[in-house]
Short mmCIF file of C-alpha atoms and ligand atoms in Angstrom, two decimals:
data_model
loop_
_atom_site.label_atom_id
_atom_site.label_comp_id
_atom_site.label_asym_id
_atom_site.label_seq_id
_atom_site.Cartn_x
_atom_site.Cartn_y
_atom_site.Cartn_z
CA MET K 1 -12.71 6.82 22.62
CA LYS K 2 -13.96 3.79 20.03
CA TYR K 3 -13.27 1.49 18.29
CA ILE K 4 -13.69 -0.88 15.40
CA PHE K 5 -12.79 -4.47 14.61
CA VAL K 6 -13.25 -6.04 11.56
CA THR K 7 -12.89 -9.72 10.14
CA GLY K 8 -13.48 -11.46 7.30
CA GLY K 9 -15.35 -14.92 6.56
CA VAL K 10 -15.71 -17.17 3.94
CA VAL K 11 -12.65 -16.42 2.18
CA SER K 12 -9.53 -14.00 1.81
CA SER K 13 -9.26 -11.07 -1.36
CA LEU K 14 -12.71 -9.87 0.53
CA GLY K 15 -10.70 -6.61 0.13
CA LYS K 16 -10.96 -6.09 3.86
CA GLY K 17 -8.42 -3.88 4.10
CA LEU K 18 -10.32 -1.92 1.54
CA THR K 19 -13.23 -1.54 3.25
CA SER K 20 -11.84 -0.51 7.01
CA GLY K 21 -9.58 2.15 4.26
CA THR K 22 -13.22 2.93 3.53
CA LEU K 23 -14.55 2.61 7.08
CA GLY K 24 -11.57 5.72 7.85
CA ALA K 25 -12.76 7.45 5.14
CA LEU K 26 -16.38 7.06 6.10
CA LEU K 27 -15.59 8.71 9.13
CA GLU K 28 -13.57 10.57 8.00
CA THR K 29 -15.91 12.93 6.05
CA ARG K 30 -17.81 13.64 9.22
CA ASN K 31 -14.61 15.52 10.74
CA LEU K 32 -14.08 12.31 13.76
CA LYS K 33 -10.27 11.75 13.71
CA VAL K 34 -9.11 8.18 13.24
CA ARG K 35 -6.39 5.83 13.02
CA MET K 36 -5.88 2.65 11.47
CA GLN K 37 -4.31 -0.77 12.12
CA LYS K 38 -3.55 -4.28 10.96
CA PHE K 39 -2.93 -7.48 13.54
CA ASP K 40 -1.86 -10.46 10.99
CA PRO K 41 -1.63 -13.52 12.24
CA TYR K 42 0.96 -14.97 10.24
CA LEU K 43 4.30 -15.53 12.14
CA ASN K 44 5.93 -13.62 10.28
CA VAL K 45 7.90 -11.25 12.23
CA ASP K 46 7.11 -8.50 9.30
CA PRO K 47 6.24 -9.30 5.60
CA GLY K 48 9.64 -7.78 4.53
CA MET K 49 11.40 -10.85 3.33
CA MET K 50 8.06 -12.45 2.35
CA SER K 51 8.44 -13.22 -2.06
CA PRO K 52 6.09 -10.49 -3.41
CA PHE K 53 4.03 -14.78 -4.76
CA GLN K 54 3.36 -15.03 -1.22
CA HIS K 55 2.22 -11.55 -0.70
CA GLY K 56 1.99 -8.25 -2.39
CA GLU K 57 3.75 -4.79 -2.34
CA VAL K 58 5.86 -4.63 0.89
CA TYR K 59 4.63 -1.02 2.09
CA VAL K 60 7.04 1.37 3.53
CA LEU K 61 6.13 4.04 6.21
CA ASP K 62 7.79 6.84 7.45
CA ASP K 63 9.54 5.22 9.94
CA GLY K 64 10.42 2.51 8.26
CA ALA K 65 8.65 -0.89 9.10
CA GLU K 66 8.18 -3.22 6.11
CA THR K 67 4.44 -2.85 6.84
CA ASP K 68 1.26 -4.87 5.06
CA LEU K 69 -0.15 -3.50 1.67
CA ASP K 70 -2.46 -2.83 3.04
CA LEU K 71 -1.55 0.19 5.51
CA GLY K 72 -1.16 1.50 2.39
CA HIS K 73 -4.96 1.31 1.76
CA TYR K 74 -5.53 3.22 4.83
CA GLU K 75 -2.90 5.99 4.12
CA ARG K 76 -4.34 6.40 0.53
CA PHE K 77 -8.15 6.49 2.21
CA THR K 78 -7.21 7.96 5.42
CA HIS K 79 -5.27 11.78 6.04
CA CYS K 80 -3.94 8.91 9.74
CA LYS K 81 -0.33 9.29 9.87
CA LEU K 82 0.76 5.17 10.33
CA SER K 83 4.17 3.98 11.96
CA ARG K 84 4.83 0.69 13.27
CA PHE K 85 3.01 0.22 16.33
CA ASN K 86 -0.32 -0.42 13.92
CA SER K 87 1.23 -3.92 11.59
CA MET K 88 1.16 -5.97 14.19
CA SER K 89 1.99 -10.09 13.71
CA SER K 90 1.66 -12.63 15.25
CA GLY K 91 4.93 -13.38 15.07
CA GLN K 92 6.26 -10.10 16.57
CA VAL K 93 3.89 -11.15 19.08
CA TYR K 94 5.81 -14.27 19.50
CA GLU K 95 8.77 -12.65 19.37
CA HIS K 96 8.18 -9.88 21.80
CA VAL K 97 6.59 -12.24 24.69
CA LEU K 98 10.19 -14.86 24.30
CA GLN K 99 11.63 -11.94 25.25
CA LYS K 100 10.04 -11.09 28.09
CA GLU K 101 9.99 -14.83 28.57
CA ARG K 102 13.87 -14.80 29.29
CA ARG K 103 14.31 -11.41 31.07
CA GLY K 104 12.73 -12.41 33.56
CA ASP K 105 9.85 -10.72 33.07
CA TYR K 106 7.61 -13.37 34.54
CA GLN K 107 8.65 -14.44 37.45
CA GLY K 108 8.79 -18.03 36.74
CA LYS K 109 5.17 -18.16 35.52
CA THR K 110 4.14 -20.99 32.64
CA VAL K 111 3.97 -18.75 30.23
CA GLN K 112 0.73 -19.27 27.43
CA VAL K 113 -1.21 -17.87 24.99
CA ILE K 114 -4.31 -16.63 27.79
CA PRO K 115 -3.43 -14.17 28.91
CA HIS K 116 -0.46 -13.37 27.95
CA VAL K 117 -0.14 -13.49 24.45
CA THR K 118 -3.00 -12.30 24.80
CA ASN K 119 -2.44 -9.50 26.99
CA GLU K 120 0.32 -8.95 24.88
CA ILE K 121 -2.04 -7.77 21.55
CA LYS K 122 -4.04 -6.14 24.11
CA ASP K 123 -1.62 -3.81 24.78
CA ARG K 124 -0.78 -3.01 21.17
CA LEU K 125 -4.84 -1.94 21.62
CA TYR K 126 -4.23 0.81 24.16
CA ALA K 127 -1.32 1.87 23.46
CA ALA K 128 -2.53 2.96 20.77
CA SER K 129 -5.56 4.12 21.35
CA LYS K 130 -4.84 8.44 22.13
CA ASP K 131 -5.83 11.67 19.87
CA VAL K 132 -8.01 9.88 18.18
CA ASP K 133 -12.07 9.23 18.06
CA VAL K 134 -11.86 5.66 16.32
CA LEU K 135 -9.67 3.53 16.12
CA ILE K 136 -9.21 1.60 13.60
CA THR K 137 -8.12 -2.42 13.76
CA GLU K 138 -8.27 -5.11 11.24
CA ILE K 139 -7.82 -8.66 12.07
CA GLY K 140 -6.19 -10.70 9.14
CA GLY K 141 -6.67 -13.55 7.43
CA THR K 142 -10.36 -15.92 7.60
CA VAL K 143 -12.43 -16.56 10.60
CA GLY K 144 -12.11 -19.81 11.19
CA ASP K 145 -8.14 -19.92 11.34
CA ILE K 146 -6.10 -21.56 14.05
CA GLU K 147 -3.38 -19.05 14.09
CA GLY K 148 -5.83 -16.16 13.83
CA LEU K 149 -7.64 -17.30 17.33
CA PRO K 150 -5.25 -15.56 20.62
CA PHE K 151 -6.45 -12.38 18.25
CA LEU K 152 -10.45 -13.00 18.11
CA GLU K 153 -9.94 -14.17 22.24
CA ALA K 154 -8.01 -10.53 23.06
CA LEU K 155 -10.97 -7.85 21.07
CA ARG K 156 -13.57 -10.13 23.29
CA GLN K 157 -11.71 -9.52 26.53
CA PHE K 158 -10.42 -6.63 24.76
CA SER K 159 -14.46 -5.49 24.18
CA LEU K 160 -15.72 -6.31 27.42
CA GLU K 161 -12.86 -3.56 29.18
CA VAL K 162 -13.71 -0.84 27.66
CA GLY K 163 -17.05 -1.73 27.55
CA LYS K 164 -19.81 -2.48 24.90
CA GLU K 165 -20.67 -0.12 24.10
CA ASN K 166 -17.47 1.89 22.35
CA VAL K 167 -16.82 -1.34 20.31
CA LEU K 168 -18.72 -2.59 16.63
CA PHE K 169 -17.42 -5.63 15.10
CA ILE K 170 -17.26 -5.83 12.03
CA HIS K 171 -17.72 -8.70 10.74
CA ILE K 172 -16.90 -8.77 6.03
CA THR K 173 -18.24 -11.61 4.21
CA LEU K 174 -18.91 -13.58 0.75
CA LEU K 175 -22.21 -14.47 -0.75
CA PRO K 176 -21.85 -16.34 -3.69
CA TYR K 177 -23.27 -16.28 -6.53
CA LEU K 178 -24.49 -20.10 -8.12
CA LYS K 179 -25.77 -19.81 -11.29
CA ALA K 180 -26.89 -23.39 -11.57
CA ALA K 181 -28.92 -22.46 -9.04
CA GLY K 182 -29.19 -18.15 -10.08
CA GLU K 183 -29.12 -17.68 -6.85
CA LEU K 184 -26.98 -16.08 -3.95
CA LYS K 185 -25.80 -17.87 -2.03
CA THR K 186 -25.89 -16.52 2.73
CA LYS K 187 -24.94 -20.30 4.17
CA PRO K 188 -20.89 -20.41 4.74
CA SER K 189 -21.55 -16.51 6.08
CA GLN K 190 -24.27 -18.32 8.71
CA GLN K 191 -21.54 -20.16 8.84
CA SER K 192 -18.25 -18.28 9.69
CA VAL K 193 -20.61 -16.14 11.76
CA ALA K 194 -21.41 -19.36 13.94
CA LYS K 195 -17.33 -19.59 14.04
CA LEU K 196 -17.14 -16.03 15.73
CA ARG K 197 -20.43 -16.67 18.44
CA GLU K 198 -18.83 -19.51 18.94
CA ILE K 199 -15.46 -18.02 20.90
CA GLY K 200 -17.84 -15.44 21.77
CA ILE K 201 -17.97 -12.60 18.79
CA GLN K 202 -21.41 -11.45 18.43
CA PRO K 203 -20.63 -8.95 15.31
CA ASP K 204 -22.40 -6.18 14.42
CA ILE K 205 -22.02 -5.34 11.06
CA LEU K 206 -21.85 -8.04 8.30
CA VAL K 207 -20.96 -6.25 5.00
CA CYS K 208 -21.42 -9.03 2.40
CA ARG K 209 -19.62 -9.41 -1.17
CA THR K 210 -21.45 -9.67 -3.99
CA GLU K 211 -21.49 -9.26 -7.63
CA GLN K 212 -25.09 -9.68 -7.83
CA PRO K 213 -27.87 -7.58 -6.17
CA MET K 214 -29.50 -8.82 -2.39
CA ASP K 215 -33.19 -8.51 -2.04
CA ASP K 216 -35.38 -7.44 1.04
CA ASP K 217 -35.56 -11.82 1.94
CA MET K 218 -32.08 -12.60 1.40
CA ARG K 219 -31.23 -9.15 4.29
CA MET K 220 -33.91 -10.62 6.24
CA LYS K 221 -32.27 -14.34 6.68
CA LEU K 222 -29.03 -13.03 6.70
CA SER K 223 -29.85 -11.57 10.04
CA MET K 224 -32.23 -13.83 11.83
CA PHE K 225 -29.42 -16.44 11.18
CA CYS K 226 -26.55 -13.97 12.41
CA ASN K 227 -28.45 -12.76 14.72
CA VAL K 228 -27.52 -8.68 13.14
CA GLU K 229 -30.18 -6.56 12.09
CA GLN K 230 -31.43 -6.72 9.21
CA ARG K 231 -30.52 -2.66 8.60
CA ALA K 232 -27.16 -3.96 9.53
CA VAL K 233 -26.65 -6.01 6.19
CA ILE K 234 -24.85 -3.98 4.03
CA GLU K 235 -24.23 -5.00 0.23
CA GLU K 236 -20.77 -4.19 -0.71
CA ARG K 237 -21.24 -5.08 -4.68
CA ASP K 238 -17.94 -4.73 -6.43
CA VAL K 239 -17.09 -1.79 -8.09
CA GLU K 240 -17.79 -0.73 -11.46
CA HIS K 241 -15.18 1.27 -12.23
CA SER K 242 -12.35 2.44 -9.19
CA ILE K 243 -11.63 1.16 -5.51
CA TYR K 244 -12.54 5.17 -4.99
CA GLU K 245 -16.57 4.77 -5.55
CA LEU K 246 -16.50 2.27 -2.24
CA PRO K 247 -17.03 5.42 -0.17
CA LEU K 248 -19.65 7.07 -1.69
CA MET K 249 -20.81 2.88 -2.16
CA LEU K 250 -20.61 2.57 1.13
CA ASP K 251 -22.80 5.66 2.56
CA LYS K 252 -25.04 5.13 -0.08
CA GLU K 253 -25.86 2.21 1.89
CA GLY K 254 -25.61 4.21 5.24
CA MET K 255 -22.89 2.76 6.69
CA GLY K 256 -21.42 5.98 8.29
CA GLU K 257 -24.79 6.30 9.93
CA LEU K 258 -24.77 3.54 11.26
CA ILE K 259 -21.30 2.74 13.11
CA VAL K 260 -22.17 6.25 14.36
CA GLN K 261 -25.36 6.26 15.78
CA LYS K 262 -23.38 2.37 16.92
CA LEU K 263 -21.36 3.71 18.83
CA HIS K 264 -23.80 6.72 19.70
CA ILE K 265 -20.54 9.07 18.42
CA ASP K 266 -22.06 13.17 17.83
CA CYS K 267 -20.47 14.14 15.13
CA SER K 268 -21.22 16.64 11.99
CA ALA K 269 -22.94 15.54 9.16
CA SER K 270 -21.13 14.02 5.96
CA ASP K 271 -19.49 16.34 3.39
CA MET K 272 -18.84 13.19 0.63
CA SER K 273 -17.92 16.83 -1.64
CA GLY K 274 -14.48 15.33 -1.67
CA TRP K 275 -14.58 11.88 -2.69
CA GLU K 276 -17.60 12.87 -6.06
CA ASN K 277 -15.20 14.42 -7.34
CA ILE K 278 -12.29 12.49 -7.14
CA VAL K 279 -15.58 10.03 -8.51
CA ARG K 280 -15.68 11.74 -11.58
CA ARG K 281 -12.65 12.65 -12.63
CA VAL K 282 -11.50 8.76 -12.74
CA ILE K 283 -15.72 8.13 -14.72
CA SER K 284 -15.01 11.11 -16.49
CA PRO K 285 -12.27 12.47 -17.21
CA SER K 286 -12.46 15.69 -19.21
CA ASN K 287 -8.50 15.66 -20.62
CA GLY K 288 -8.72 12.72 -22.57
CA GLU K 289 -6.18 9.30 -22.14
CA CYS K 290 -2.63 8.68 -21.89
CA LYS K 291 -0.69 5.38 -22.09
CA ILE K 292 1.59 4.02 -19.02
CA ALA K 293 3.93 0.87 -19.78
CA VAL K 294 4.94 0.36 -16.20
CA VAL K 295 8.36 -2.79 -16.90
CA GLY K 296 8.62 -4.84 -13.97
CA LYS K 297 8.52 -8.77 -13.49
CA TYR K 298 6.15 -9.09 -11.38
CA ILE K 299 3.46 -8.10 -13.96
CA ASN K 300 0.89 -10.72 -13.84
CA LEU K 301 0.58 -10.11 -10.22
CA GLN K 302 -2.20 -7.90 -9.39
CA ASP K 303 -0.95 -6.40 -6.17
CA ALA K 304 2.73 -6.60 -6.11
CA TYR K 305 3.48 -2.83 -7.78
CA LYS K 306 0.13 -2.21 -5.79
CA SER K 307 1.12 1.84 -4.76
CA VAL K 308 2.75 2.37 -8.35
CA TYR K 309 -0.54 1.82 -9.96
CA GLU K 310 -2.50 3.36 -7.37
CA SER K 311 -0.14 6.69 -7.89
CA LEU K 312 -0.83 7.12 -10.73
CA ALA K 313 -4.35 7.00 -11.47
CA HIS K 314 -4.08 9.56 -8.65
CA ALA K 315 -2.00 11.13 -11.42
CA GLY K 316 -4.90 10.43 -13.38
CA ILE K 317 -6.51 13.07 -10.88
CA SER K 318 -4.41 15.25 -10.55
CA ASN K 319 -4.35 15.52 -14.55
CA ASP K 320 -8.70 15.44 -14.86
CA CYS K 321 -6.99 12.27 -17.23
CA ALA K 322 -7.73 8.80 -18.15
CA VAL K 323 -3.53 6.87 -17.51
CA LYS K 324 -4.65 3.49 -18.94
CA ILE K 325 -1.98 1.35 -17.40
CA LEU K 326 0.20 -1.10 -19.98
CA ARG K 327 1.73 -3.51 -17.84
CA VAL K 328 5.31 -4.85 -19.38
CA ASP K 329 7.50 -7.82 -18.58
CA SER K 330 10.70 -6.95 -18.46
CA GLU K 331 12.31 -10.44 -19.55
CA GLU K 332 9.63 -9.83 -22.42
CA VAL K 333 11.04 -6.39 -23.22
CA GLU K 334 13.92 -8.42 -23.80
CA ALA K 335 13.33 -11.24 -25.65
CA LYS K 336 11.90 -8.88 -29.01
CA GLY K 337 13.41 -6.03 -28.32
CA ALA K 338 12.28 -2.55 -26.58
CA GLU K 339 10.47 -1.34 -29.82
CA ALA K 340 8.27 -4.16 -30.55
CA ILE K 341 6.61 -3.99 -26.90
CA LEU K 342 7.44 -0.43 -26.27
CA LYS K 343 6.39 1.66 -29.37
CA GLY K 344 3.92 4.35 -29.23
CA VAL K 345 3.16 4.38 -25.70
CA ASP K 346 3.74 7.75 -24.24
CA GLY K 347 5.82 7.15 -20.99
CA ILE K 348 7.91 4.96 -19.42
CA LEU K 349 8.09 4.04 -15.39
CA ILE K 350 10.10 1.56 -13.64
CA PRO K 351 9.38 0.44 -10.58
CA GLY K 352 11.92 -1.01 -7.71
CA GLY K 353 12.45 -4.51 -7.45
CA PHE K 354 15.53 -6.96 -6.17
CA GLY K 355 18.11 -9.43 -8.13
CA ASP K 356 19.50 -9.36 -11.56
CA ARG K 357 15.96 -11.13 -13.69
CA GLY K 358 15.10 -8.86 -15.95
CA ILE K 359 17.22 -5.85 -15.85
CA ALA K 360 18.77 -6.46 -19.74
CA GLY K 361 15.26 -5.94 -20.63
CA LYS K 362 14.34 -2.66 -17.97
CA VAL K 363 17.73 -0.94 -19.17
CA MET K 364 16.47 -1.41 -22.68
CA SER K 365 13.48 0.63 -21.80
CA ALA K 366 15.36 2.99 -20.40
CA LYS K 367 17.32 3.55 -23.57
CA TYR K 368 14.58 3.13 -25.56
CA ALA K 369 12.78 6.33 -23.79
CA ARG K 370 16.33 7.98 -23.87
CA GLU K 371 16.79 7.88 -27.53
CA ASN K 372 13.17 8.09 -28.35
CA ASN K 373 12.14 11.09 -25.87
CA ILE K 374 9.48 9.12 -24.13
CA PRO K 375 8.87 10.52 -20.73
CA TYR K 376 10.95 8.53 -18.11
CA PHE K 377 10.30 7.57 -14.78
CA GLY K 378 12.41 4.76 -12.53
CA LEU K 379 11.43 4.31 -8.90
CA GLY K 380 14.23 2.86 -6.40
CA LEU K 381 15.32 0.68 -8.79
CA GLY K 382 14.15 2.23 -12.11
CA MET K 383 17.14 5.59 -11.27
CA GLN K 384 19.38 2.35 -10.69
CA VAL K 385 19.25 1.01 -13.79
CA ALA K 386 18.58 3.95 -15.74
CA VAL K 387 22.13 5.39 -14.29
CA ILE K 388 24.21 2.06 -15.64
CA GLU K 389 21.96 2.48 -19.01
CA TYR K 390 23.13 5.85 -18.80
CA ALA K 391 26.97 4.53 -18.32
CA ARG K 392 27.13 1.90 -20.69
CA ASN K 393 26.44 4.08 -23.13
CA VAL K 394 26.36 7.70 -22.89
CA LEU K 395 30.06 6.98 -20.86
CA LYS K 396 30.60 4.08 -23.20
CA LEU K 397 31.70 2.14 -19.50
CA ALA K 398 30.35 -1.63 -21.59
CA ASP K 399 30.57 -3.58 -17.69
CA ALA K 400 29.16 -0.78 -16.23
CA ASN K 401 26.57 -2.19 -13.54
CA SER K 402 24.64 -2.61 -9.91
CA SER K 403 27.27 -4.73 -6.88
CA GLU K 404 23.94 -6.22 -6.79
CA PHE K 405 23.78 -7.47 -9.86
CA ASP K 406 27.92 -8.55 -11.22
CA ALA K 407 29.74 -8.42 -7.15
CA LYS K 408 33.05 -8.18 -9.18
CA THR K 409 31.90 -5.23 -12.21
CA SER K 410 35.60 -3.27 -12.89
CA ASN K 411 32.09 -0.42 -12.60
CA PRO K 412 29.90 -0.48 -9.96
CA VAL K 413 28.46 2.90 -11.05
CA ILE K 414 25.92 1.37 -8.58
CA SER K 415 26.93 -0.39 -5.29
CA SER K 416 26.25 -1.00 -0.66
CA PHE K 417 26.34 1.86 0.94
CA GLU K 418 27.86 0.88 4.60
CA ASP K 419 25.12 3.43 6.30
CA LEU K 420 22.54 0.70 6.24
CA ASP K 421 19.72 -0.25 9.67
CA LYS K 422 21.74 -3.61 10.76
CA ALA K 423 18.81 -5.73 11.25
CA THR K 424 17.76 -5.75 7.12
CA SER K 425 20.74 -4.21 5.65
CA MET K 426 18.81 -2.27 3.85
CA ARG K 427 18.14 2.03 3.72
CA LEU K 428 15.08 2.20 5.28
CA GLY K 429 11.99 4.69 5.86
CA SER K 430 11.48 8.38 5.51
CA TYR K 431 14.53 11.04 4.06
CA GLU K 432 15.24 14.83 3.22
CA CYS K 433 16.17 15.40 -0.27
CA LYS K 434 17.85 18.97 -1.17
CA LEU K 435 17.12 19.50 -4.64
CA ILE K 436 19.54 21.04 -6.80
CA GLY K 437 18.97 23.74 -9.07
CA ASP K 438 16.15 24.67 -11.97
CA SER K 439 15.83 21.03 -12.15
CA ILE K 440 12.01 19.32 -13.68
CA SER K 441 11.79 18.17 -9.59
CA SER K 442 12.54 21.53 -8.10
CA LYS K 443 9.52 22.50 -10.48
CA ALA K 444 7.66 19.66 -10.15
CA TYR K 445 7.83 20.16 -5.61
CA GLY K 446 8.14 24.14 -5.79
CA GLU K 447 9.78 23.50 -2.36
CA GLU K 448 13.85 23.20 -1.92
CA PHE K 449 13.60 20.62 1.69
CA ILE K 450 11.36 17.45 0.38
CA ARG K 451 10.82 13.61 3.12
CA GLU K 452 10.75 10.15 1.07
CA ARG K 453 10.42 7.76 1.84
CA HIS K 454 13.82 4.69 0.51
CA ARG K 455 14.04 0.23 1.14
CA HIS K 456 17.18 -0.37 -0.77
CA ARG K 457 20.29 -1.46 -0.34
CA TYR K 458 22.13 -0.02 -3.62
CA GLU K 459 23.14 3.39 -4.08
CA LEU K 460 24.80 6.06 -7.30
CA ASN K 461 28.65 5.48 -5.75
CA ASN K 462 29.74 8.91 -5.36
CA ALA K 463 32.89 8.62 -7.45
CA TYR K 464 30.59 8.11 -10.64
CA ARG K 465 28.91 11.27 -10.04
CA SER K 466 31.17 14.30 -11.94
CA ARG K 467 31.79 12.53 -15.05
CA LEU K 468 27.62 11.26 -15.40
CA GLU K 469 27.09 14.53 -14.62
CA ASP K 470 29.44 16.30 -17.50
CA ALA K 471 27.58 13.71 -19.76
CA GLY K 472 24.44 15.03 -19.39
CA MET K 473 23.50 13.00 -16.14
CA VAL K 474 21.75 16.01 -14.09
CA VAL K 475 22.44 15.06 -10.52
CA ALA K 476 18.58 16.98 -9.12
CA GLY K 477 18.32 15.86 -5.00
CA VAL K 478 21.31 14.82 -2.09
CA ASN K 479 20.31 13.83 0.97
CA PRO K 480 22.26 16.14 3.06
CA LYS K 481 23.96 14.50 5.83
CA ARG K 482 25.52 12.08 3.75
CA ASP K 483 25.38 13.60 0.15
CA LEU K 484 24.15 10.91 -1.80
CA VAL K 485 22.54 11.41 -5.00
CA GLU K 486 18.42 11.01 -4.32
CA ILE K 487 17.71 12.50 -8.08
CA VAL K 488 18.79 12.44 -11.56
CA GLU K 489 17.79 13.33 -14.30
CA VAL K 490 19.14 13.20 -17.88
CA LYS K 491 20.24 16.98 -19.90
CA ASN K 492 18.44 17.49 -23.26
CA HIS K 493 15.12 15.47 -23.17
CA PRO K 494 11.77 16.86 -22.27
CA TRP K 495 10.94 14.06 -19.05
CA PHE K 496 13.75 11.86 -17.34
CA VAL K 497 13.46 11.44 -13.42
CA GLY K 498 15.16 8.64 -12.12
CA VAL K 499 14.86 8.54 -8.67
CA GLN K 500 16.42 6.80 -6.00
CA PHE K 501 13.09 6.73 -3.23
CA HIS K 502 9.42 5.05 -3.63
CA PRO K 503 6.80 8.40 -4.49
CA GLU K 504 4.58 5.90 -3.78
CA PHE K 505 4.48 5.27 -0.96
CA GLN K 506 3.08 8.88 -0.76
CA SER K 507 0.66 9.84 -2.77
CA LYS K 508 -3.32 9.38 -2.71
CA PRO K 509 -6.45 10.54 -4.48
CA SER K 510 -6.91 13.51 -2.65
CA ASN K 511 -3.90 14.31 -2.95
CA ALA K 512 -1.60 13.14 -5.92
CA HIS K 513 2.08 13.08 -5.63
CA PRO K 514 3.28 15.96 -7.28
CA LEU K 515 6.48 14.14 -9.66
CA ILE K 516 4.61 11.36 -10.85
CA SER K 517 2.02 13.93 -11.53
CA ALA K 518 3.77 15.38 -13.67
CA PHE K 519 5.08 12.49 -15.19
CA VAL K 520 1.62 12.15 -16.63
CA ALA K 521 1.45 15.61 -17.37
CA GLU K 522 4.02 15.11 -19.74
CA ALA K 523 2.67 12.04 -21.54
CA LEU K 524 -0.19 13.77 -21.48
CA LYS K 525 1.36 15.93 -24.13
CA PHE K 526 3.31 13.22 -25.26
CA SER K 527 0.70 11.72 -25.78
CA LYS K 528 -1.44 14.73 -27.84
CA SER K 529 2.13 15.31 -29.95
CA LYS K 530 1.72 12.56 -32.22
N1 LIG A 601 17.38 -3.85 -5.59
C1 LIG A 601 17.47 -2.35 -5.37
C2 LIG A 601 18.83 -1.85 -4.24
O1 LIG A 601 18.13 -2.96 -3.37
C3 LIG A 601 16.52 -1.49 -4.90
C4 LIG A 601 15.46 -1.36 -4.33
C5 LIG A 601 14.18 -0.67 -4.95
O2 LIG A 601 13.92 -0.11 -5.91
N2 LIG A 601 13.85 0.05 -3.55
O3 LIG A 601 19.52 -0.75 -4.00
#
């Protein structure tokens, strides 16, 4: 069993998650089995309660864990299946330690960061060390943060316990470019490595994020000051077109080879053809382009709809076309009208969301898509909005609403359901869905039973189901156990689909989600018909 620990220095937002995912990908191209996980030093138990402004998207796993969006990168770049055990925060560690303390498990001892907190962290590492060749653990935050210290200390102890030859420390750092000096600077990297060495961790590989190419002098300097072999100073330039270029780029830099050499892993040569194919389609798609409007309320945040944007890119890859994403603020639709903002797009997608800000603009967008035969895809909230719109404008129930937005509405077409996770009061994680009849969805999936991930409190209210169906809304998928509507479609519309779940969490560049891929195919058709 081999272990890779990824730390970051100098600044946050270095793309550590992407780089970690890429390491996993590079090992998989050598036929190795990997597992990936993330340790986050903040005190929240998980990111479920954190605002998108704080944290970006909450990524949901099959088992219902609400995790950091980096776990999304791991699942997209590799084939490993993740569970709640692969996402750990300081909050979780302390919660567990304090529960044990209250139970009397420590038998009267003084409970301390070392060894009790660090043991808890190491236990997680041992528990994840099964059935794979390499375990990659990314440590959130930046080296030098006080809150990250217990994690780094635990890693230092762990590497001593399992043998240093089985552990690789990879430190990702930034080489800032100073225009006035006309050069890249190494000092911040030197200092962040010094911080690591202070705790007793010597990085084996230094990954240098840089906008400019690094020359040999710079490599020598970093090698000497950071005590890292010259060949292990790796340049990681900003990618030009797409994050999916990273595996090819780092493989060219010798990263994959270096890792297997340093960890003494005997494995097959790498096969990069899968990634080459993906990148070829991203860079020069042969099927033209379509323009998809994503109508949300966090459109200025880079990460709030991460998986949605990525899954659209995957669908571009599977359709061999370019997908241009137009980020639309639903409040702007409300202010200026749907036509003014959405005219000319080939598809409209409304992603998940909570709270009533921006809802009116989303309802208007769904109406615009329905009335103008524009392909529409609603995810979570986007499905609920489509149902509200249909009830208001087709069933003529003027005050139809979700009880999330209007608790007193006389027509709660979307309402809460009692069977929820007690801690979070949400339906979380993977649930079965049975596809019914000859629908757009059943054609796209080509299967009768599917499983998709959920994260919501409200559901389509079954009291309105037959009225909606009589008026031309198609129930195309239900949860068989609870008879909950999971997919709706609109009859006499080329492609109008709303799903209560989040297909974007199960899409990969190498394997686009079938329904998202079908949506993009339809948008492409729409763009060509104009
Ligand atoms: N706010 C809605 C609910 O809780 C939708 C959430 C979502 O988009 N997943 O049901």
